[in-house]
Short mmCIF file of C-alpha atoms in Angstrom, two decimals:
data_model
loop_
_atom_site.label_atom_id
_atom_site.label_comp_id
_atom_site.label_asym_id
_atom_site.label_seq_id
_atom_site.Cartn_x
_atom_site.Cartn_y
_atom_site.Cartn_z
CA UNK A 1 -79.14 58.76 -135.66
CA UNK A 2 -78.60 62.45 -136.58
CA UNK A 3 -74.83 63.14 -136.64
CA UNK A 4 -73.66 65.11 -133.65
CA UNK A 5 -72.84 68.79 -134.48
CA UNK A 6 -69.36 69.84 -133.66
CA UNK A 7 -70.31 73.53 -133.20
CA UNK A 8 -70.08 73.68 -129.33
CA UNK A 9 -66.69 72.05 -129.05
CA UNK A 10 -65.20 73.89 -132.01
CA UNK A 11 -66.15 77.14 -130.27
CA UNK A 12 -64.73 75.97 -126.89
CA UNK A 13 -61.48 74.83 -128.43
CA UNK A 14 -61.01 77.94 -130.59
CA UNK A 15 -61.64 80.28 -127.65
CA UNK A 16 -59.32 78.33 -125.43
CA UNK A 17 -56.47 78.13 -127.88
CA UNK A 18 -56.74 81.79 -128.71
CA UNK A 19 -56.56 82.68 -125.01
CA UNK A 20 -53.59 80.39 -124.43
CA UNK A 21 -51.71 81.84 -127.47
CA UNK A 22 -52.51 85.33 -126.42
CA UNK A 23 -51.33 85.13 -122.74
CA UNK A 24 -49.10 82.18 -122.34
CA UNK A 25 -46.02 83.57 -124.06
CA UNK A 26 -46.03 86.68 -121.83
CA UNK A 27 -46.71 84.68 -118.62
CA UNK A 28 -43.99 82.18 -119.51
CA UNK A 29 -41.23 84.61 -120.22
CA UNK A 30 -39.85 84.70 -116.59
CA UNK A 31 -39.04 81.00 -116.92
CA UNK A 32 -35.97 81.59 -119.16
CA UNK A 33 -34.76 84.33 -116.73
CA UNK A 34 -34.60 81.90 -113.72
CA UNK A 35 -31.82 79.64 -112.60
CA UNK A 36 -33.80 78.61 -109.55
CA UNK A 37 -35.54 75.25 -110.26
CA UNK A 38 -38.30 75.92 -107.70
CA UNK A 39 -39.22 79.18 -109.46
CA UNK A 40 -39.25 77.48 -112.88
CA UNK A 41 -41.44 74.62 -111.68
CA UNK A 42 -43.82 77.10 -109.95
CA UNK A 43 -44.32 79.12 -113.16
CA UNK A 44 -44.87 76.01 -115.31
CA UNK A 45 -47.38 74.60 -112.70
CA UNK A 46 -49.14 77.92 -112.63
CA UNK A 47 -49.49 78.02 -116.39
CA UNK A 48 -50.68 74.38 -116.63
CA UNK A 49 -53.44 75.09 -114.00
CA UNK A 50 -54.36 78.36 -115.52
CA UNK A 51 -54.83 76.83 -118.89
CA UNK A 52 -56.88 73.96 -117.57
CA UNK A 53 -59.25 76.39 -115.77
CA UNK A 54 -59.61 78.49 -118.88
CA UNK A 55 -60.67 75.35 -120.75
CA UNK A 56 -63.36 74.59 -118.20
CA UNK A 57 -64.33 78.21 -117.95
CA UNK A 58 -65.13 78.23 -121.65
CA UNK A 59 -66.75 74.77 -121.34
CA UNK A 60 -69.30 76.19 -118.84
CA UNK A 61 -69.75 79.48 -120.68
CA UNK A 62 -70.52 77.93 -124.10
CA UNK A 63 -72.79 75.19 -122.64
CA UNK A 64 -74.77 77.83 -120.84
CA UNK A 65 -75.15 79.95 -123.98
CA UNK A 66 -76.20 76.98 -126.09
CA UNK A 67 -78.71 75.68 -123.50
CA UNK A 68 -80.39 79.09 -123.71
CA UNK A 69 -80.28 78.85 -127.56
CA UNK A 70 -81.90 75.36 -127.57
CA UNK A 71 -84.65 76.49 -125.12
CA UNK A 72 -85.72 79.10 -127.71
CA UNK A 73 -86.23 76.43 -130.43
CA UNK A 74 -89.65 74.84 -130.14
CA UNK A 75 -88.49 71.63 -131.92
CA UNK A 76 -86.02 71.02 -128.99
CA UNK A 77 -88.65 71.40 -126.25
CA UNK A 78 -90.23 68.00 -126.83
CA UNK A 79 -88.45 64.78 -127.79
CA UNK A 80 -91.34 63.81 -130.10
CA UNK A 81 -95.04 63.03 -129.87
CA UNK A 82 -95.94 59.83 -127.99
CA UNK A 83 -97.28 56.98 -130.25
CA UNK A 84 -100.84 56.14 -129.56
CA UNK A 85 -100.42 52.47 -128.86
CA UNK A 86 -103.61 50.27 -128.52
CA UNK A 87 -103.58 48.40 -125.25
CA UNK A 88 -102.85 45.11 -126.91
CA UNK A 89 -100.08 46.69 -129.10
CA UNK A 90 -98.06 48.21 -126.18
CA UNK A 91 -94.58 46.75 -125.94
CA UNK A 92 -94.11 44.83 -122.74
CA UNK A 93 -91.94 46.63 -120.10
CA UNK A 94 -90.43 45.72 -116.80
CA UNK A 95 -89.82 48.43 -114.27
CA UNK A 96 -86.82 47.46 -112.06
CA UNK A 97 -86.78 49.16 -108.67
CA UNK A 98 -83.28 48.78 -107.11
CA UNK A 99 -82.77 49.24 -103.38
CA UNK A 100 -80.16 48.48 -100.71
CA UNK A 101 -81.17 49.48 -97.23
CA UNK A 102 -82.97 52.58 -98.65
CA UNK A 103 -86.48 51.37 -99.65
CA UNK A 104 -89.12 54.11 -100.15
CA UNK A 105 -92.67 53.03 -100.65
CA UNK A 106 -93.67 56.19 -102.39
CA UNK A 107 -91.16 55.51 -105.19
CA UNK A 108 -92.55 52.03 -105.83
CA UNK A 109 -96.12 53.36 -105.74
CA UNK A 110 -95.17 55.75 -108.50
CA UNK A 111 -94.07 52.68 -110.51
CA UNK A 112 -97.52 51.07 -109.92
CA UNK A 113 -99.57 54.02 -111.13
CA UNK A 114 -98.32 54.24 -114.63
CA UNK A 115 -100.77 55.22 -117.32
CA UNK A 116 -99.62 52.22 -119.33
CA UNK A 117 -101.10 48.77 -119.35
CA UNK A 118 -98.48 46.25 -120.40
CA UNK A 119 -95.86 46.36 -117.62
CA UNK A 120 -94.65 44.56 -114.45
CA UNK A 121 -92.84 45.94 -111.44
CA UNK A 122 -89.80 44.16 -109.86
CA UNK A 123 -88.16 45.13 -106.53
CA UNK A 124 -84.48 44.18 -106.73
CA UNK A 125 -83.61 44.03 -103.09
CA UNK A 126 -79.98 43.98 -102.06
CA UNK A 127 -80.72 45.03 -98.54
CA UNK A 128 -78.73 43.65 -95.63
CA UNK A 129 -80.82 45.31 -93.00
CA UNK A 130 -83.57 42.91 -91.86
CA UNK A 131 -85.87 45.79 -91.07
CA UNK A 132 -85.84 46.95 -94.82
CA UNK A 133 -86.35 43.35 -96.04
CA UNK A 134 -89.45 42.89 -93.78
CA UNK A 135 -90.76 46.29 -94.97
CA UNK A 136 -90.39 45.28 -98.57
CA UNK A 137 -92.04 41.91 -98.02
CA UNK A 138 -94.95 43.63 -96.26
CA UNK A 139 -95.33 46.04 -99.19
CA UNK A 140 -95.24 43.16 -101.74
CA UNK A 141 -98.08 41.43 -99.83
CA UNK A 142 -100.20 44.50 -99.99
CA UNK A 143 -99.54 44.96 -103.75
CA UNK A 144 -99.74 41.41 -105.29
CA UNK A 145 -98.49 42.71 -108.69
CA UNK A 146 -95.06 43.46 -107.22
CA UNK A 147 -92.34 40.87 -107.70
CA UNK A 148 -89.36 40.79 -105.25
CA UNK A 149 -86.02 39.38 -106.43
CA UNK A 150 -83.06 38.85 -104.12
CA UNK A 151 -79.68 37.27 -104.60
CA UNK A 152 -77.22 35.37 -102.42
CA UNK A 153 -74.37 37.88 -102.82
CA UNK A 154 -73.88 41.45 -103.67
CA UNK A 155 -71.24 41.22 -106.21
CA UNK A 156 -70.99 43.80 -108.98
CA UNK A 157 -72.76 46.51 -106.99
CA UNK A 158 -75.95 47.89 -108.54
CA UNK A 159 -74.99 46.52 -112.06
CA UNK A 160 -74.72 43.03 -110.62
CA UNK A 161 -78.16 43.39 -109.07
CA UNK A 162 -79.67 44.45 -112.42
CA UNK A 163 -77.90 41.70 -114.38
CA UNK A 164 -78.97 39.07 -111.89
CA UNK A 165 -82.67 39.99 -112.49
CA UNK A 166 -82.42 40.58 -116.18
CA UNK A 167 -80.78 37.21 -116.82
CA UNK A 168 -83.95 35.58 -115.54
CA UNK A 169 -86.59 37.87 -117.14
CA UNK A 170 -85.19 39.56 -120.23
CA UNK A 171 -86.81 37.24 -122.71
CA UNK A 172 -90.24 38.39 -121.60
CA UNK A 173 -89.81 42.10 -122.16
CA UNK A 174 -88.90 44.30 -125.10
CA UNK A 175 -87.86 47.21 -122.76
CA UNK A 176 -87.01 47.70 -119.07
CA UNK A 177 -87.01 50.77 -116.97
CA UNK A 178 -84.69 51.52 -114.04
CA UNK A 179 -86.00 53.21 -110.91
CA UNK A 180 -83.62 54.06 -108.10
CA UNK A 181 -84.80 53.83 -104.47
CA UNK A 182 -85.50 57.59 -104.24
CA UNK A 183 -86.89 58.07 -107.75
CA UNK A 184 -90.45 59.18 -108.20
CA UNK A 185 -91.83 58.59 -111.75
CA UNK A 186 -94.57 60.66 -113.26
CA UNK A 187 -97.72 58.81 -114.36
CA UNK A 188 -96.98 59.25 -118.02
CA UNK A 189 -93.30 58.06 -117.68
CA UNK A 190 -93.71 54.84 -119.61
CA UNK A 191 -96.17 56.17 -122.17
CA UNK A 192 -93.90 59.04 -123.22
CA UNK A 193 -90.56 57.31 -123.03
CA UNK A 194 -91.48 53.98 -124.63
CA UNK A 195 -93.04 55.71 -127.67
CA UNK A 196 -89.66 57.43 -128.44
CA UNK A 197 -88.12 54.11 -129.52
CA UNK A 198 -90.31 53.99 -132.51
CA UNK A 199 -88.24 56.77 -134.07
CA UNK A 200 -85.09 54.59 -134.71
CA UNK A 201 -84.10 50.99 -134.03
CA UNK A 202 -80.74 52.19 -132.90
CA UNK A 203 -82.11 54.10 -129.94
CA UNK A 204 -80.67 52.17 -126.96
CA UNK A 205 -82.23 54.14 -124.16
CA UNK A 206 -84.54 57.04 -123.47
CA UNK A 207 -83.43 59.15 -120.55
CA UNK A 208 -86.11 61.25 -118.66
CA UNK A 209 -85.17 64.58 -116.98
CA UNK A 210 -84.46 64.50 -113.33
CA UNK A 211 -85.42 67.18 -110.85
CA UNK A 212 -84.68 67.59 -107.18
CA UNK A 213 -87.53 66.30 -105.11
CA UNK A 214 -89.38 69.48 -103.69
CA UNK A 215 -90.89 67.31 -100.93
CA UNK A 216 -87.57 66.63 -99.16
CA UNK A 217 -87.65 67.74 -95.49
CA UNK A 218 -84.05 68.38 -94.83
CA UNK A 219 -82.78 71.93 -95.06
CA UNK A 220 -79.52 70.85 -96.60
CA UNK A 221 -81.18 69.03 -99.43
CA UNK A 222 -83.61 71.91 -100.08
CA UNK A 223 -80.85 74.48 -100.30
CA UNK A 224 -78.41 72.47 -102.49
CA UNK A 225 -80.91 70.55 -104.54
CA UNK A 226 -80.83 73.18 -107.16
CA UNK A 227 -77.59 71.64 -108.34
CA UNK A 228 -79.52 68.74 -109.80
CA UNK A 229 -81.94 71.06 -111.62
CA UNK A 230 -79.09 73.12 -113.15
CA UNK A 231 -77.42 70.13 -114.73
CA UNK A 232 -80.56 68.94 -116.43
CA UNK A 233 -81.57 72.44 -117.63
CA UNK A 234 -78.17 73.63 -118.88
CA UNK A 235 -75.91 70.65 -119.65
CA UNK A 236 -77.95 67.57 -120.53
CA UNK A 237 -79.80 69.21 -123.49
CA UNK A 238 -76.56 70.47 -125.08
CA UNK A 239 -74.91 67.07 -124.51
CA UNK A 240 -77.72 65.37 -126.43
CA UNK A 241 -77.34 67.61 -129.43
CA UNK A 242 -73.68 68.44 -129.43
CA UNK A 243 -71.95 65.88 -127.11
CA UNK A 244 -72.27 62.47 -125.52
CA UNK A 245 -75.77 61.66 -124.12
CA UNK A 246 -75.32 59.20 -121.37
CA UNK A 247 -77.68 56.98 -119.43
CA UNK A 248 -77.78 58.47 -115.86
CA UNK A 249 -78.49 55.16 -114.03
CA UNK A 250 -82.15 55.74 -113.36
CA UNK A 251 -85.27 57.43 -114.70
CA UNK A 252 -84.73 55.78 -118.04
CA UNK A 253 -86.06 53.02 -120.29
CA UNK A 254 -83.63 50.73 -122.12
CA UNK A 255 -84.02 48.44 -125.07
CA UNK A 256 -83.56 44.87 -123.84
CA UNK A 257 -81.96 43.67 -127.02
CA UNK A 258 -79.31 46.44 -126.67
CA UNK A 259 -78.53 45.31 -123.11
CA UNK A 260 -78.17 41.81 -124.34
CA UNK A 261 -76.07 42.85 -127.28
CA UNK A 262 -73.31 44.30 -125.12
CA UNK A 263 -73.33 41.53 -122.62
CA UNK A 264 -75.22 43.31 -119.82
CA UNK A 265 -74.20 46.11 -117.47
CA UNK A 266 -70.54 46.47 -116.74
CA UNK A 267 -70.22 45.58 -113.11
CA UNK A 268 -68.33 48.61 -111.89
CA UNK A 269 -69.42 51.63 -109.73
CA UNK A 270 -70.24 53.87 -112.62
CA UNK A 271 -72.20 51.26 -114.51
CA UNK A 272 -74.35 53.91 -116.15
CA UNK A 273 -71.37 55.62 -117.91
CA UNK A 274 -69.73 52.44 -118.90
CA UNK A 275 -73.02 50.98 -120.16
CA UNK A 276 -73.61 54.14 -122.28
CA UNK A 277 -70.05 53.99 -123.62
CA UNK A 278 -70.42 50.27 -124.72
CA UNK A 279 -73.76 50.95 -126.34
CA UNK A 280 -72.21 53.74 -128.50
CA UNK A 281 -69.45 51.40 -129.57
CA UNK A 282 -72.15 49.04 -130.84
CA UNK A 283 -73.90 51.83 -132.74
CA UNK A 284 -76.67 52.52 -130.27
CA UNK A 285 -77.34 55.91 -128.81
CA UNK A 286 -79.60 57.62 -126.24
CA UNK A 287 -82.15 60.41 -126.51
CA UNK A 288 -83.39 62.79 -123.80
CA UNK A 289 -87.11 62.94 -123.13
CA UNK A 290 -86.99 66.55 -121.72
CA UNK A 291 -90.75 66.70 -121.30
CA UNK A 292 -90.74 63.81 -118.86
CA UNK A 293 -89.78 64.86 -115.37
CA UNK A 294 -88.75 62.42 -112.54
CA UNK A 295 -88.02 63.43 -109.00
CA UNK A 296 -84.96 62.24 -107.29
CA UNK A 297 -83.64 62.98 -103.71
CA UNK A 298 -80.59 65.15 -103.14
CA UNK A 299 -78.32 63.82 -100.40
CA UNK A 300 -79.99 64.75 -97.12
CA UNK A 301 -76.68 65.73 -95.33
CA UNK A 302 -73.29 67.10 -96.13
CA UNK A 303 -71.78 63.74 -95.10
CA UNK A 304 -73.94 61.93 -97.60
CA UNK A 305 -73.07 64.40 -100.29
CA UNK A 306 -69.33 63.80 -99.72
CA UNK A 307 -69.84 60.05 -99.98
CA UNK A 308 -71.73 60.46 -103.25
CA UNK A 309 -69.09 62.73 -104.61
CA UNK A 310 -66.33 60.31 -103.72
CA UNK A 311 -68.28 57.48 -105.46
CA UNK A 312 -68.74 59.60 -108.58
CA UNK A 313 -65.11 60.64 -108.65
CA UNK A 314 -63.50 57.19 -108.09
CA UNK A 315 -66.01 55.59 -110.48
CA UNK A 316 -65.20 58.16 -113.15
CA UNK A 317 -61.50 57.39 -112.82
CA UNK A 318 -62.20 53.67 -112.99
CA UNK A 319 -64.18 54.29 -116.20
CA UNK A 320 -61.53 56.48 -117.85
CA UNK A 321 -58.80 53.90 -117.16
CA UNK A 322 -60.75 50.70 -117.99
CA UNK A 323 -63.49 51.59 -120.54
CA UNK A 324 -62.69 54.85 -122.19
CA UNK A 325 -59.75 53.69 -124.21
CA UNK A 326 -61.94 51.18 -126.09
CA UNK A 327 -64.45 54.05 -126.91
CA UNK A 328 -61.57 56.27 -128.00
CA UNK A 329 -60.58 53.69 -130.62
CA UNK A 330 -64.04 53.19 -131.89
CA UNK A 331 -64.65 54.39 -135.40
CA UNK A 332 -68.42 54.47 -134.71
CA UNK A 333 -68.10 57.20 -132.07
CA UNK A 334 -67.59 60.84 -133.23
CA UNK A 335 -64.70 62.93 -132.00
CA UNK A 336 -67.15 65.30 -130.41
CA UNK A 337 -68.65 62.59 -128.29
CA UNK A 338 -65.15 61.40 -127.28
CA UNK A 339 -64.13 64.95 -126.32
CA UNK A 340 -67.33 65.46 -124.40
CA UNK A 341 -66.90 62.32 -122.25
CA UNK A 342 -63.29 63.17 -121.27
CA UNK A 343 -63.89 66.85 -120.68
CA UNK A 344 -67.29 66.35 -118.85
CA UNK A 345 -65.67 63.56 -116.72
CA UNK A 346 -62.61 65.67 -116.08
CA UNK A 347 -64.78 68.36 -114.48
CA UNK A 348 -65.22 65.97 -111.55
CA UNK A 349 -61.51 65.68 -111.12
CA UNK A 350 -60.55 69.42 -110.90
CA UNK A 351 -60.27 69.49 -107.09
CA UNK A 352 -56.55 68.30 -107.18
CA UNK A 353 -55.46 70.83 -109.86
CA UNK A 354 -57.25 73.52 -107.85
CA UNK A 355 -55.24 72.65 -104.72
CA UNK A 356 -52.08 72.74 -106.68
CA UNK A 357 -53.12 76.19 -108.09
CA UNK A 358 -53.84 77.39 -104.59
CA UNK A 359 -50.39 76.28 -103.48
CA UNK A 360 -48.58 77.73 -106.44
CA UNK A 361 -50.43 81.04 -106.77
CA UNK A 362 -51.04 81.56 -103.06
CA UNK A 363 -47.81 80.24 -101.53
CA UNK A 364 -45.03 79.35 -103.95
CA UNK A 365 -45.14 82.40 -106.20
CA UNK A 366 -45.52 84.99 -103.42
CA UNK A 367 -42.68 83.38 -101.50
CA UNK A 368 -40.49 83.43 -104.66
CA UNK A 369 -41.33 87.07 -105.59
CA UNK A 370 -37.83 88.13 -104.65
CA UNK A 371 -36.50 85.70 -107.26
CA UNK A 372 -38.63 86.83 -110.12
CA UNK A 373 -41.60 89.09 -110.91
CA UNK A 374 -44.86 87.37 -112.23
CA UNK A 375 -48.00 89.30 -113.21
CA UNK A 376 -50.33 88.07 -110.45
CA UNK A 377 -52.14 90.06 -107.76
CA UNK A 378 -50.28 89.77 -104.46
CA UNK A 379 -51.08 92.39 -101.87
CA UNK A 380 -53.92 94.68 -100.75
CA UNK A 381 -52.82 98.32 -100.58
CA UNK A 382 -54.60 100.32 -97.89
CA UNK A 383 -55.12 104.01 -98.56
CA UNK A 384 -52.37 106.38 -97.21
CA UNK A 385 -54.95 108.81 -95.77
CA UNK A 386 -58.33 107.74 -94.39
CA UNK A 387 -60.68 108.97 -91.84
CA UNK A 388 -63.45 106.40 -91.68
CA UNK A 389 -64.46 102.88 -92.80
CA UNK A 390 -65.89 104.29 -95.94
CA UNK A 391 -62.41 105.45 -97.08
CA UNK A 392 -60.96 102.04 -96.50
CA UNK A 393 -63.73 100.33 -98.54
CA UNK A 394 -63.63 102.73 -101.43
CA UNK A 395 -59.98 103.51 -101.63
CA UNK A 396 -58.34 100.01 -100.96
CA UNK A 397 -56.77 98.58 -104.07
CA UNK A 398 -54.99 95.42 -105.05
CA UNK A 399 -51.33 95.66 -106.07
CA UNK A 400 -51.85 94.13 -109.38
CA UNK A 401 -49.87 93.80 -112.58
CA UNK A 402 -52.85 92.56 -114.63
CA UNK A 403 -53.83 94.34 -117.76
CA UNK A 404 -57.55 94.80 -118.32
CA UNK A 405 -57.58 92.10 -120.95
CA UNK A 406 -56.27 89.57 -118.53
CA UNK A 407 -58.69 90.66 -115.87
CA UNK A 408 -61.59 90.22 -118.23
CA UNK A 409 -60.67 86.71 -119.26
CA UNK A 410 -60.10 85.71 -115.61
CA UNK A 411 -63.47 87.21 -114.71
CA UNK A 412 -65.34 85.49 -117.41
CA UNK A 413 -63.77 82.01 -116.99
CA UNK A 414 -63.83 82.06 -113.19
CA UNK A 415 -67.52 83.12 -113.09
CA UNK A 416 -68.78 80.93 -115.96
CA UNK A 417 -69.75 78.04 -113.75
CA UNK A 418 -72.18 80.38 -112.02
CA UNK A 419 -73.80 81.54 -115.18
CA UNK A 420 -76.69 78.99 -114.92
CA UNK A 421 -77.43 80.27 -111.48
CA UNK A 422 -77.40 83.85 -112.73
CA UNK A 423 -79.45 83.16 -115.74
CA UNK A 424 -82.06 81.28 -113.73
CA UNK A 425 -82.38 83.82 -110.92
CA UNK A 426 -81.53 87.16 -112.55
CA UNK A 427 -85.01 88.41 -111.58
CA UNK A 428 -84.38 87.31 -107.95
CA UNK A 429 -81.09 88.78 -106.92
CA UNK A 430 -81.33 87.56 -103.30
CA UNK A 431 -81.81 84.00 -104.46
CA UNK A 432 -79.07 84.43 -107.09
CA UNK A 433 -76.53 85.58 -104.38
CA UNK A 434 -77.64 82.75 -102.01
CA UNK A 435 -77.28 79.97 -104.53
CA UNK A 436 -73.97 81.43 -105.90
CA UNK A 437 -72.65 81.54 -102.37
CA UNK A 438 -73.70 77.95 -101.65
CA UNK A 439 -72.19 76.68 -104.83
CA UNK A 440 -68.96 78.48 -104.21
CA UNK A 441 -68.82 77.07 -100.61
CA UNK A 442 -69.30 73.51 -101.94
CA UNK A 443 -66.57 73.80 -104.46
CA UNK A 444 -64.16 75.10 -101.79
CA UNK A 445 -65.18 72.81 -98.92
CA UNK A 446 -64.93 69.52 -101.01
CA UNK A 447 -61.44 70.29 -102.41
CA UNK A 448 -59.55 68.20 -99.82
CA UNK A 449 -61.86 65.33 -99.66
CA UNK A 450 -62.17 64.99 -103.45
CA UNK A 451 -58.35 65.26 -103.91
CA UNK A 452 -57.99 62.58 -101.19
CA UNK A 453 -60.47 60.25 -102.85
CA UNK A 454 -58.75 60.66 -106.21
CA UNK A 455 -55.26 59.99 -104.83
CA UNK A 456 -56.54 56.99 -102.82
CA UNK A 457 -58.07 55.39 -105.93
CA UNK A 458 -54.94 55.98 -107.98
CA UNK A 459 -52.82 54.17 -105.36
CA UNK A 460 -55.27 51.45 -104.38
CA UNK A 461 -57.53 51.09 -107.36
CA UNK A 462 -60.39 50.32 -104.94
CA UNK A 463 -63.91 51.75 -105.38
CA UNK A 464 -66.90 51.81 -103.04
CA UNK A 465 -70.59 51.96 -104.05
CA UNK A 466 -71.81 54.39 -101.42
CA UNK A 467 -75.59 54.23 -100.95
CA UNK A 468 -76.08 57.88 -100.02
CA UNK A 469 -79.80 57.48 -99.23
CA UNK A 470 -79.37 54.48 -96.91
CA UNK A 471 -79.10 56.60 -93.73
CA UNK A 472 -79.69 60.30 -93.08
CA UNK A 473 -76.81 60.43 -90.55
CA UNK A 474 -73.73 58.57 -91.30
CA UNK A 475 -71.31 57.36 -88.61
CA UNK A 476 -68.07 59.26 -88.49
CA UNK A 477 -65.36 56.92 -89.72
CA UNK A 478 -61.58 56.98 -89.40
CA UNK A 479 -61.18 58.31 -92.94
CA UNK A 480 -63.61 61.16 -92.31
CA UNK A 481 -61.76 62.04 -89.04
CA UNK A 482 -58.49 62.24 -90.99
CA UNK A 483 -60.08 64.45 -93.71
CA UNK A 484 -61.52 66.79 -91.05
CA UNK A 485 -57.97 67.19 -89.50
CA UNK A 486 -56.59 67.88 -92.99
CA UNK A 487 -59.25 70.41 -93.75
CA UNK A 488 -58.74 72.23 -90.50
CA UNK A 489 -54.93 72.16 -90.87
CA UNK A 490 -54.97 73.34 -94.50
CA UNK A 491 -57.65 75.98 -93.79
CA UNK A 492 -55.70 77.39 -90.84
CA UNK A 493 -52.35 77.52 -92.86
CA UNK A 494 -54.07 79.32 -95.76
CA UNK A 495 -55.79 81.85 -93.47
CA UNK A 496 -52.51 82.56 -91.55
CA UNK A 497 -50.70 82.96 -94.89
CA UNK A 498 -53.46 85.36 -96.11
CA UNK A 499 -52.89 87.48 -93.00
CA UNK A 500 -49.04 87.48 -93.34
CA UNK A 501 -48.99 88.25 -97.01
CA UNK A 502 -52.21 90.36 -97.26
CA UNK A 503 -53.44 87.97 -99.96
CA UNK A 504 -57.09 88.18 -99.08
CA UNK A 505 -58.07 85.63 -101.83
CA UNK A 506 -56.57 82.90 -99.72
CA UNK A 507 -59.06 83.70 -96.93
CA UNK A 508 -61.89 82.40 -99.11
CA UNK A 509 -60.32 79.06 -99.57
CA UNK A 510 -59.15 78.70 -96.08
CA UNK A 511 -62.54 79.81 -94.66
CA UNK A 512 -64.28 77.27 -96.95
CA UNK A 513 -62.12 74.48 -95.62
CA UNK A 514 -62.50 75.51 -91.98
CA UNK A 515 -66.29 75.73 -92.25
CA UNK A 516 -66.46 72.21 -93.76
CA UNK A 517 -66.30 70.30 -90.38
CA UNK A 518 -68.87 72.74 -88.96
CA UNK A 519 -71.32 71.80 -91.69
CA UNK A 520 -70.24 68.20 -91.20
CA UNK A 521 -71.57 68.48 -87.54
CA UNK A 522 -74.49 70.85 -87.85
CA UNK A 523 -75.57 70.64 -91.56
CA UNK A 524 -77.85 73.60 -92.00
CA UNK A 525 -79.63 73.49 -88.68
CA UNK A 526 -77.41 76.20 -87.26
CA UNK A 527 -78.20 79.74 -88.37
CA UNK A 528 -74.68 81.10 -87.59
CA UNK A 529 -73.01 78.43 -89.86
CA UNK A 530 -75.59 79.25 -92.57
CA UNK A 531 -74.55 82.95 -92.43
CA UNK A 532 -70.86 82.09 -92.42
CA UNK A 533 -71.17 80.01 -95.66
CA UNK A 534 -71.96 83.20 -97.60
CA UNK A 535 -68.65 84.89 -96.65
CA UNK A 536 -66.23 83.16 -99.17
CA UNK A 537 -68.38 84.19 -102.06
CA UNK A 538 -68.89 87.72 -100.78
CA UNK A 539 -65.13 88.14 -100.34
CA UNK A 540 -64.50 86.89 -103.91
CA UNK A 541 -67.01 89.41 -105.23
CA UNK A 542 -65.24 92.24 -103.42
CA UNK A 543 -61.83 91.07 -104.59
CA UNK A 544 -63.05 91.01 -108.19
CA UNK A 545 -64.23 94.58 -107.95
CA UNK A 546 -61.00 95.70 -106.36
CA UNK A 547 -58.82 93.92 -109.03
CA UNK A 548 -61.00 95.37 -111.77
CA UNK A 549 -60.61 98.91 -110.52
CA UNK A 550 -56.77 98.49 -110.31
CA UNK A 551 -56.53 96.63 -113.69
CA UNK A 552 -58.61 99.20 -115.47
CA UNK A 553 -56.19 101.99 -114.66
#
């Protein structure tokens, strides 16, 4: 294994520490002047949130720059040339297709059409719906080479399903591939991925690149599917060279002896991350086959996306509390990989700090402004003399105490997560605006539900393996009804506060939360809803311009 380079994380840490040292002392000065405990706590919470967002701002910025750098190096465009195995020399491979009430025949057919001779296909069926079970049985009769394996219980989620099968067949195969219910494998998937193992006996898995399926019919999936592509273009390549390369749960080939060496898949919701972690502790590692592209479905509806996000969030917390401490103590794993795991996983958990920041910066500090002065933008100032709308648009300013240096750092770190979108679509400004607006909306709209899921797990320690592809329309449950009420209530409070304090930034958060139930009901079938989703991002752009004009003077 080539040692991981620390360049990326050293740059992130140096930039972050320099920013904190430069600004924090000035921002923290009002603390010592206050006797009011509410004011002191508000300032401290504001600083903690601000420092956290700066860290992730630099994380996204540096990753985007280095992904562009790697794309320019020819050596990093291919994972290595496939070995030319003779048919009788090809390692034997099992393709494990996992399904639970979400069988898709096209996905299994992609498993059956591999340009590779020595392999077998297994359908690991955990379906409870009799219609799906019958469909699978019918498919297996049409394709005699397909083996169907079922179990009496569904313990251990997907990991339990995989372990149940592998315990029966592992001695017959040198490698096995995992294909999710919605995964479509390219014909050369096995030929290219299996050949990579010949480079090093410590390669535990070869992960193919995933792309949003362009054939999905739902408008929601077509619009938001670009999020899948951005991760694999801008983050996965950097993680392989400068961070922790994880197995993503599907679209990968795994060395059977490595699976056996660590005792199988950890039977938790995020079995992929826990499995990758245990492999590294044993000295194995993963590689990215960037020239092998698999299709995967993006959640068809907003409801399905929320369920998947909740699964990822609670599963990540379960991993961090139960498995990460062992990796943190491992002398085999580099500090860069350890840092990448916790920072990368932490990016899924930012909804709660974001809500805290909204409360502190949007409510607590403005309400406390008579107690102390803090350098944050508070009010819009309309022009004293105006005769038309043009005067209002061009002469309105923010009452702002920011220096231009603070404005620049906030601009860069707040927009850095959108840099992959800007870099991808810089020649197509309309698409760039559209995707930036949709991404911004998703971040705002899921703040309440993600925070709720996080708090629920911390109090109950219960996780749920949500099969997002099982149904295109999910029944509205009691929890979802509660979340909708919370979103509407919080959104209304924020919008009223924005009107009372002239803090227009709160409008973007409030509007994002209020629109969430509408998207819940209509998805993207309603043109008016589609249009409204662009407003939060548009307001943010206008505010950044207004603040910049004021800060630059």
